[in-house]
Amino acid sequence: MSAPALRIAVQKSGRLAEKSLELLEAAGFRVMKGANDLLYRVENAPIDILRVRDDDIPTFVGDGVADFGIVGRNVLAETDLGARAPGEAMALGFGRCTLKIAAPTGFKYANPHSLAGLRIATTYPRSLKRFLDAHGVEAEILTMRGAVEVAPRLHLAQAICDLVSTGATLEANGLEAYDTVLESEAVLIRAPKGVQPAFADLAESMLARFRGVSASRGAKYIMMNAPRARLAEITSILPGADAPTITPLAGREDVLAVHAVCQESVFWETLERLKGAGASAILVLPIEKMM
Ligand code: PRT
Ligand code: ZN
């Protein structure tokens, strides 16, 4: 028997596997990739990482076999666990994709009612059914295990409902995307009855660190000198910054130093606009940690 630990279920191999371990590492948990393929340990905290098929993660968490799980929102939405359904604790910002309605190019799609009476192939029958019901559309759902994108060409269905990220798969199959059924990304899910009491504090700290990792990913620290007279204009250009720090510069009455955390991307255009507004010595720095 292993020592008690907080248990997190992650995908063993696939699109989310590596990024899930990277998140734990970025949060300061040193993952030991031991001989046991199904279970990794964390060296510096009592955390066990269960490595499983992504489809099994909601059930593991729902049943309390794991306290947390990292899985695509699309998989969580498709699992029907009733009262045992895990809750989404936080969105993690990777594994982004969209569950879309698609049909052969040239299909006259106006709105969901264009699907009435048709047959739609998908590996996401529950999510599709919810979408159709929400729009009061009656259509036949053909559940497949994979290769949904070939269904129209084989005359198995007139439309499909599938995950799209770059759109290359749709294009290669002569299909075009229309309505969005679900916006997905990797999410942290937690057991409905809460974590094991002995690990409640550890769980809280892990969540706070994950939030910090997610927040710091796109964020930048920006510093510049700004003419006092144009301060309002300059701070209004800063993307996603609340309350910048403004400090005087030694021996300069007319110029101030402006420091701010920008939550959104800082583009070259932003820097050009700042310069245009009189800012100088502009520095943009990555942020490693944030809490
Ligand atoms: O073995 P296991 O069951 O664990 O893995 P899996 O094969 O079921 O899942 P995997 O590893 O393929 O995907 C895991 C999760 O990654 C999914 O549940 C999504 O949340 C997320 N994700 C992000 C994607 C995509 N992007 C994606 N593009 N999952 C699948 N796709 C497929 C899509 O189904 C389609 O066939 O990629 C194709 C489309 O990609 P584009 O780039 O051509 O549009
Ligand atoms: Zn799967």
Short mmCIF file of C-alpha atoms and ligand atoms in Angstrom, two decimals:
data_model
loop_
_atom_site.label_atom_id
_atom_site.label_comp_id
_atom_site.label_asym_id
_atom_site.label_seq_id
_atom_site.Cartn_x
_atom_site.Cartn_y
_atom_site.Cartn_z
CA MET A 1 0.00 0.00 0.00
CA SER A 2 1.27 3.46 -0.80
CA ALA A 3 1.40 6.33 1.68
CA PRO A 4 -1.68 8.58 1.65
CA ALA A 5 -1.44 11.35 -0.92
CA LEU A 6 -3.50 13.85 -2.85
CA ARG A 7 -4.34 12.16 -6.13
CA ILE A 8 -4.54 13.82 -9.52
CA ALA A 9 -5.62 11.96 -12.64
CA VAL A 10 -4.00 13.10 -15.89
CA GLN A 11 -3.98 11.78 -19.45
CA LYS A 12 -1.34 9.09 -19.89
CA SER A 13 -0.51 9.85 -23.50
CA GLY A 14 -2.08 12.19 -25.98
CA ARG A 15 -2.57 15.87 -26.54
CA LEU A 16 -2.91 16.87 -22.88
CA ALA A 17 -0.41 14.46 -21.30
CA GLU A 18 2.78 16.50 -21.51
CA LYS A 19 1.16 19.88 -20.80
CA SER A 20 -0.50 18.49 -17.66
CA LEU A 21 2.86 17.41 -16.22
CA GLU A 22 4.37 20.75 -17.29
CA LEU A 23 1.70 22.57 -15.32
CA LEU A 24 2.57 20.59 -12.17
CA GLU A 25 6.28 21.29 -12.72
CA ALA A 26 5.63 25.00 -13.32
CA ALA A 27 3.71 25.04 -10.03
CA GLY A 28 6.84 23.79 -8.28
CA PHE A 29 5.91 20.11 -7.97
CA ARG A 30 8.79 17.89 -9.01
CA VAL A 31 7.33 14.94 -10.90
CA MET A 32 9.28 11.70 -10.57
CA LYS A 33 8.78 9.57 -13.64
CA GLY A 34 9.32 6.20 -11.99
CA ALA A 35 9.15 2.66 -13.27
CA ASN A 36 5.44 2.47 -12.56
CA ASP A 37 3.81 3.76 -15.69
CA LEU A 38 0.37 4.20 -14.15
CA LEU A 39 1.49 6.21 -11.14
CA TYR A 40 4.00 9.02 -10.92
CA ARG A 41 4.98 10.51 -7.56
CA VAL A 42 5.77 14.10 -6.68
CA GLU A 43 9.11 14.36 -4.92
CA ASN A 44 8.49 17.42 -2.78
CA ALA A 45 4.79 17.03 -1.84
CA PRO A 46 2.44 14.14 -1.03
CA ILE A 47 0.87 14.07 -4.48
CA ASP A 48 0.28 10.99 -6.64
CA ILE A 49 -0.33 11.35 -10.36
CA LEU A 50 -2.59 8.69 -11.86
CA ARG A 51 -1.98 8.32 -15.58
CA VAL A 52 -5.04 7.05 -17.44
CA ARG A 53 -7.12 7.36 -20.64
CA ASP A 54 -8.70 10.80 -20.74
CA ASP A 55 -12.19 9.31 -21.06
CA ASP A 56 -11.77 7.65 -17.66
CA ILE A 57 -10.72 10.81 -15.82
CA PRO A 58 -14.22 12.18 -15.00
CA THR A 59 -15.26 8.78 -13.59
CA PHE A 60 -12.09 8.48 -11.50
CA VAL A 61 -12.71 11.92 -10.01
CA GLY A 62 -16.46 11.41 -9.70
CA ASP A 63 -15.92 8.18 -7.77
CA GLY A 64 -13.30 9.78 -5.52
CA VAL A 65 -10.48 7.51 -6.75
CA ALA A 66 -8.73 10.77 -7.59
CA ASP A 67 -9.24 14.14 -5.86
CA PHE A 68 -8.58 16.13 -9.03
CA GLY A 69 -8.25 15.52 -12.73
CA ILE A 70 -7.03 17.38 -15.80
CA VAL A 71 -9.21 16.77 -18.84
CA GLY A 72 -10.70 18.53 -21.86
CA ARG A 73 -13.97 20.31 -21.07
CA ASN A 74 -15.39 18.42 -24.07
CA VAL A 75 -14.77 15.10 -22.29
CA LEU A 76 -16.26 16.36 -19.02
CA ALA A 77 -19.35 17.65 -20.86
CA GLU A 78 -19.84 14.31 -22.56
CA THR A 79 -19.74 12.24 -19.35
CA ASP A 80 -23.05 11.59 -17.67
CA LEU A 81 -22.36 10.92 -14.00
CA GLY A 82 -25.42 12.57 -12.44
CA ALA A 83 -24.79 13.46 -8.79
CA ARG A 84 -21.23 12.12 -9.00
CA ALA A 85 -20.33 14.55 -11.77
CA PRO A 86 -17.06 16.37 -11.02
CA GLY A 87 -17.10 20.16 -11.01
CA GLU A 88 -14.80 22.39 -13.06
CA ALA A 89 -12.39 24.00 -10.58
CA MET A 90 -10.52 26.12 -13.11
CA ALA A 91 -9.74 26.48 -16.79
CA LEU A 92 -6.07 25.83 -17.54
CA GLY A 93 -5.49 27.66 -20.82
CA PHE A 94 -4.06 24.82 -22.92
CA GLY A 95 -5.57 22.17 -25.20
CA ARG A 96 -7.93 24.73 -26.68
CA CYS A 97 -10.33 23.49 -29.35
CA THR A 98 -13.94 23.99 -30.40
CA LEU A 99 -16.69 21.44 -30.86
CA LYS A 100 -18.25 22.55 -34.14
CA ILE A 101 -21.02 21.67 -36.53
CA ALA A 102 -19.50 21.12 -39.98
CA ALA A 103 -20.81 20.06 -43.37
CA PRO A 104 -19.53 19.70 -46.93
CA THR A 105 -18.56 23.01 -48.56
CA GLY A 106 -21.57 24.36 -50.36
CA PHE A 107 -24.05 23.18 -47.72
CA LYS A 108 -26.54 25.99 -47.17
CA TYR A 109 -26.20 26.52 -43.43
CA ALA A 110 -28.10 29.46 -42.00
CA ASN A 111 -28.64 28.41 -38.38
CA PRO A 112 -29.15 25.21 -36.33
CA HIS A 113 -32.56 24.71 -37.97
CA SER A 114 -30.72 23.97 -41.22
CA LEU A 115 -29.90 20.61 -39.56
CA ALA A 116 -33.55 19.60 -39.08
CA GLY A 117 -34.27 16.08 -40.29
CA LEU A 118 -30.64 15.39 -41.22
CA ARG A 119 -28.28 12.78 -39.89
CA ILE A 120 -25.23 14.15 -38.01
CA ALA A 121 -22.18 12.01 -37.22
CA THR A 122 -20.26 12.65 -34.00
CA THR A 123 -18.23 11.16 -31.17
CA TYR A 124 -19.98 13.68 -28.88
CA PRO A 125 -23.66 12.57 -28.94
CA ARG A 126 -24.59 14.08 -25.54
CA SER A 127 -23.15 17.51 -26.30
CA LEU A 128 -24.75 17.47 -29.75
CA LYS A 129 -28.12 16.42 -28.34
CA ARG A 130 -27.98 19.29 -25.83
CA PHE A 131 -27.18 21.73 -28.62
CA LEU A 132 -30.03 20.49 -30.84
CA ASP A 133 -32.50 20.47 -27.93
CA ALA A 134 -31.49 24.00 -26.92
CA HIS A 135 -32.46 25.16 -30.43
CA GLY A 136 -35.54 22.93 -30.68
CA VAL A 137 -34.10 21.06 -33.66
CA GLU A 138 -34.94 17.42 -34.40
CA ALA A 139 -32.18 15.53 -36.18
CA GLU A 140 -30.74 12.04 -36.14
CA ILE A 141 -27.46 11.54 -34.27
CA LEU A 142 -25.05 8.91 -35.58
CA THR A 143 -22.54 8.05 -32.85
CA MET A 144 -19.12 7.03 -34.14
CA ARG A 145 -15.90 6.11 -32.34
CA GLY A 146 -13.65 8.18 -34.58
CA ALA A 147 -12.92 9.34 -38.14
CA VAL A 148 -16.10 11.38 -38.07
CA GLU A 149 -14.78 13.64 -40.80
CA VAL A 150 -15.18 10.92 -43.45
CA ALA A 151 -18.88 10.29 -42.69
CA PRO A 152 -20.30 12.79 -45.25
CA ARG A 153 -18.10 11.42 -48.05
CA LEU A 154 -19.28 7.88 -47.26
CA HIS A 155 -22.89 9.15 -47.26
CA LEU A 156 -23.26 8.03 -43.67
CA ALA A 157 -24.34 11.53 -42.62
CA GLN A 158 -24.98 14.95 -44.13
CA ALA A 159 -23.21 16.87 -41.37
CA ILE A 160 -20.81 16.22 -38.50
CA CYS A 161 -20.12 17.56 -35.02
CA ASP A 162 -16.42 17.33 -34.19
CA LEU A 163 -13.50 19.04 -32.46
CA VAL A 164 -11.62 21.60 -34.50
CA SER A 165 -8.35 23.30 -33.64
CA THR A 166 -6.48 24.46 -36.75
CA GLY A 167 -9.28 23.48 -39.17
CA ALA A 168 -6.84 21.48 -41.34
CA THR A 169 -8.77 18.22 -40.92
CA LEU A 170 -12.04 19.81 -42.03
CA GLU A 171 -10.38 21.43 -45.02
CA ALA A 172 -8.67 18.22 -46.08
CA ASN A 173 -12.09 16.56 -46.10
CA GLY A 174 -13.94 19.28 -47.97
CA LEU A 175 -15.88 20.36 -44.91
CA GLU A 176 -16.71 23.79 -43.54
CA ALA A 177 -17.35 24.73 -39.90
CA TYR A 178 -20.57 26.47 -38.90
CA ASP A 179 -22.03 26.79 -35.39
CA THR A 180 -20.09 26.24 -32.17
CA VAL A 181 -21.43 23.57 -29.83
CA LEU A 182 -18.78 23.99 -27.11
CA GLU A 183 -15.60 26.01 -26.50
CA SER A 184 -13.11 23.67 -24.90
CA GLU A 185 -9.73 23.71 -23.19
CA ALA A 186 -8.08 21.61 -20.51
CA VAL A 187 -9.79 22.10 -17.16
CA LEU A 188 -9.02 21.07 -13.61
CA ILE A 189 -11.93 19.05 -12.26
CA ARG A 190 -12.58 18.15 -8.65
CA ALA A 191 -14.54 15.47 -6.85
CA PRO A 192 -18.10 16.48 -5.91
CA LYS A 193 -17.58 15.43 -2.29
CA GLY A 194 -14.39 17.47 -1.98
CA VAL A 195 -10.80 16.42 -1.41
CA GLN A 196 -9.60 14.08 1.32
CA PRO A 197 -9.66 16.27 4.49
CA ALA A 198 -5.99 15.59 5.32
CA PHE A 199 -5.02 17.22 2.03
CA ALA A 200 -7.37 20.22 2.00
CA ASP A 201 -4.54 22.72 2.65
CA LEU A 202 -2.30 21.16 0.03
CA ALA A 203 -5.18 21.27 -2.46
CA GLU A 204 -5.76 24.97 -1.76
CA SER A 205 -2.10 25.77 -2.24
CA MET A 206 -1.96 23.72 -5.44
CA LEU A 207 -4.97 25.61 -6.83
CA ALA A 208 -3.42 28.97 -5.94
CA ARG A 209 -0.19 27.96 -7.69
CA PHE A 210 -2.05 26.75 -10.79
CA ARG A 211 -3.88 30.08 -10.89
CA GLY A 212 -0.56 31.86 -10.63
CA VAL A 213 0.95 29.79 -13.44
CA SER A 214 -2.05 30.44 -15.70
CA ALA A 215 -2.12 34.15 -14.91
CA SER A 216 1.60 34.66 -15.46
CA ARG A 217 1.64 32.80 -18.80
CA GLY A 218 0.36 35.60 -21.02
CA ALA A 219 1.24 38.40 -18.63
CA LYS A 220 4.12 40.82 -19.07
CA TYR A 221 5.75 43.42 -16.85
CA ILE A 222 6.12 46.70 -18.68
CA MET A 223 8.26 49.67 -17.61
CA MET A 224 8.76 53.06 -19.27
CA ASN A 225 9.34 56.74 -18.73
CA ALA A 226 6.32 58.90 -19.48
CA PRO A 227 5.81 62.66 -19.71
CA ARG A 228 3.69 63.76 -16.75
CA ALA A 229 1.37 65.71 -19.06
CA ARG A 230 0.42 62.58 -21.07
CA LEU A 231 0.16 60.07 -18.23
CA ALA A 232 -3.58 59.40 -18.60
CA GLU A 233 -3.22 58.76 -22.32
CA ILE A 234 -0.28 56.41 -21.80
CA THR A 235 -1.90 54.34 -19.05
CA SER A 236 -5.02 53.95 -21.19
CA ILE A 237 -2.93 52.27 -23.92
CA LEU A 238 -1.56 49.56 -21.58
CA PRO A 239 -3.36 46.28 -22.39
CA GLY A 240 -5.18 44.72 -19.46
CA ALA A 241 -3.31 46.60 -16.74
CA ASP A 242 -4.98 47.74 -13.56
CA ALA A 243 -3.48 50.51 -11.41
CA PRO A 244 0.08 51.00 -12.71
CA THR A 245 2.82 52.07 -10.29
CA ILE A 246 3.88 55.67 -10.94
CA THR A 247 7.13 56.92 -9.39
CA PRO A 248 9.08 60.16 -9.79
CA LEU A 249 12.48 60.13 -11.50
CA ALA A 250 15.40 61.74 -9.68
CA GLY A 251 15.98 65.26 -10.98
CA ARG A 252 13.12 65.18 -13.52
CA GLU A 253 9.94 67.15 -12.81
CA ASP A 254 8.26 66.52 -16.18
CA VAL A 255 8.88 62.75 -16.51
CA LEU A 256 7.61 59.83 -14.39
CA ALA A 257 8.43 56.11 -14.32
CA VAL A 258 5.42 53.88 -15.08
CA HIS A 259 5.46 50.17 -14.16
CA ALA A 260 2.53 47.84 -14.83
CA VAL A 261 1.56 44.18 -15.14
CA CYS A 262 -0.23 43.68 -18.45
CA GLN A 263 -2.57 40.69 -18.50
CA GLU A 264 -2.87 40.73 -22.27
CA SER A 265 -0.27 40.39 -25.00
CA VAL A 266 1.94 43.41 -25.55
CA PHE A 267 2.41 43.79 -29.30
CA TRP A 268 4.84 45.96 -31.25
CA GLU A 269 1.83 48.13 -32.18
CA THR A 270 1.24 48.78 -28.48
CA LEU A 271 4.86 49.91 -28.06
CA GLU A 272 4.58 52.16 -31.11
CA ARG A 273 1.45 53.78 -29.70
CA LEU A 274 3.18 54.28 -26.35
CA LYS A 275 6.14 55.90 -28.10
CA GLY A 276 3.75 58.05 -30.12
CA ALA A 277 2.28 59.26 -26.83
CA GLY A 278 5.73 60.32 -25.65
CA ALA A 279 6.87 57.26 -23.67
CA SER A 280 10.58 56.39 -23.77
CA ALA A 281 12.92 53.66 -22.46
CA ILE A 282 10.12 51.08 -22.76
CA LEU A 283 10.97 47.62 -21.40
CA VAL A 284 8.74 44.53 -21.60
CA LEU A 285 9.72 41.67 -19.30
CA PRO A 286 8.37 38.13 -18.89
CA ILE A 287 6.86 37.24 -15.53
CA GLU A 288 7.97 33.99 -14.00
CA LYS A 289 5.62 33.69 -11.06
CA MET A 290 2.59 35.58 -9.83
CA MET A 291 0.41 35.18 -6.77
O1 PRT B 1 -5.98 7.91 -25.44
P1 PRT B 1 -6.94 8.88 -24.87
O2 PRT B 1 -8.36 8.42 -24.88
O3 PRT B 1 -6.45 9.39 -23.54
O4 PRT B 1 -6.81 10.17 -25.84
P2 PRT B 1 -7.78 10.67 -27.02
O5 PRT B 1 -7.25 10.10 -28.29
O6 PRT B 1 -9.20 10.46 -26.69
O7 PRT B 1 -7.56 12.24 -26.95
P3 PRT B 1 -6.47 13.20 -27.61
O8 PRT B 1 -5.13 12.99 -26.95
O9 PRT B 1 -6.53 13.16 -29.09
O10 PRT B 1 -7.07 14.60 -27.16
C1 PRT B 1 -7.19 14.94 -25.82
C2 PRT B 1 -7.91 16.27 -25.72
O11 PRT B 1 -7.20 17.28 -26.44
C3 PRT B 1 -9.30 16.33 -26.33
O12 PRT B 1 -10.29 15.75 -25.51
C4 PRT B 1 -9.49 17.83 -26.48
O13 PRT B 1 -9.93 18.40 -25.26
C5 PRT B 1 -8.08 18.34 -26.76
N1 PRT B 1 -7.88 18.73 -28.18
C6 PRT B 1 -7.38 19.91 -28.59
C7 PRT B 1 -8.16 18.00 -29.28
C8 PRT B 1 -7.82 18.79 -30.38
N2 PRT B 1 -7.33 19.97 -29.92
C9 PRT B 1 -8.00 18.26 -31.73
N3 PRT B 1 -7.72 18.97 -32.69
N4 PRT B 1 -8.65 16.75 -29.46
C10 PRT B 1 -8.79 16.26 -30.71
N5 PRT B 1 -8.51 16.97 -31.84
C11 PRT B 1 -8.72 16.24 -33.16
C12 PRT B 1 -10.16 16.40 -33.68
O14 PRT B 1 -10.98 15.38 -33.15
C13 PRT B 1 -9.98 16.24 -35.18
O15 PRT B 1 -9.90 14.89 -35.56
O16 PRT B 1 -7.90 16.77 -34.17
C14 PRT B 1 -8.62 16.87 -35.40
C15 PRT B 1 -8.83 18.29 -35.80
O17 PRT B 1 -7.67 19.04 -35.66
P4 PRT B 1 -7.37 20.23 -36.69
O18 PRT B 1 -6.14 20.90 -36.12
O19 PRT B 1 -7.12 19.61 -38.03
O20 PRT B 1 -8.56 21.16 -36.69
ZN ZN B 2 -10.00 9.55 -25.20
#
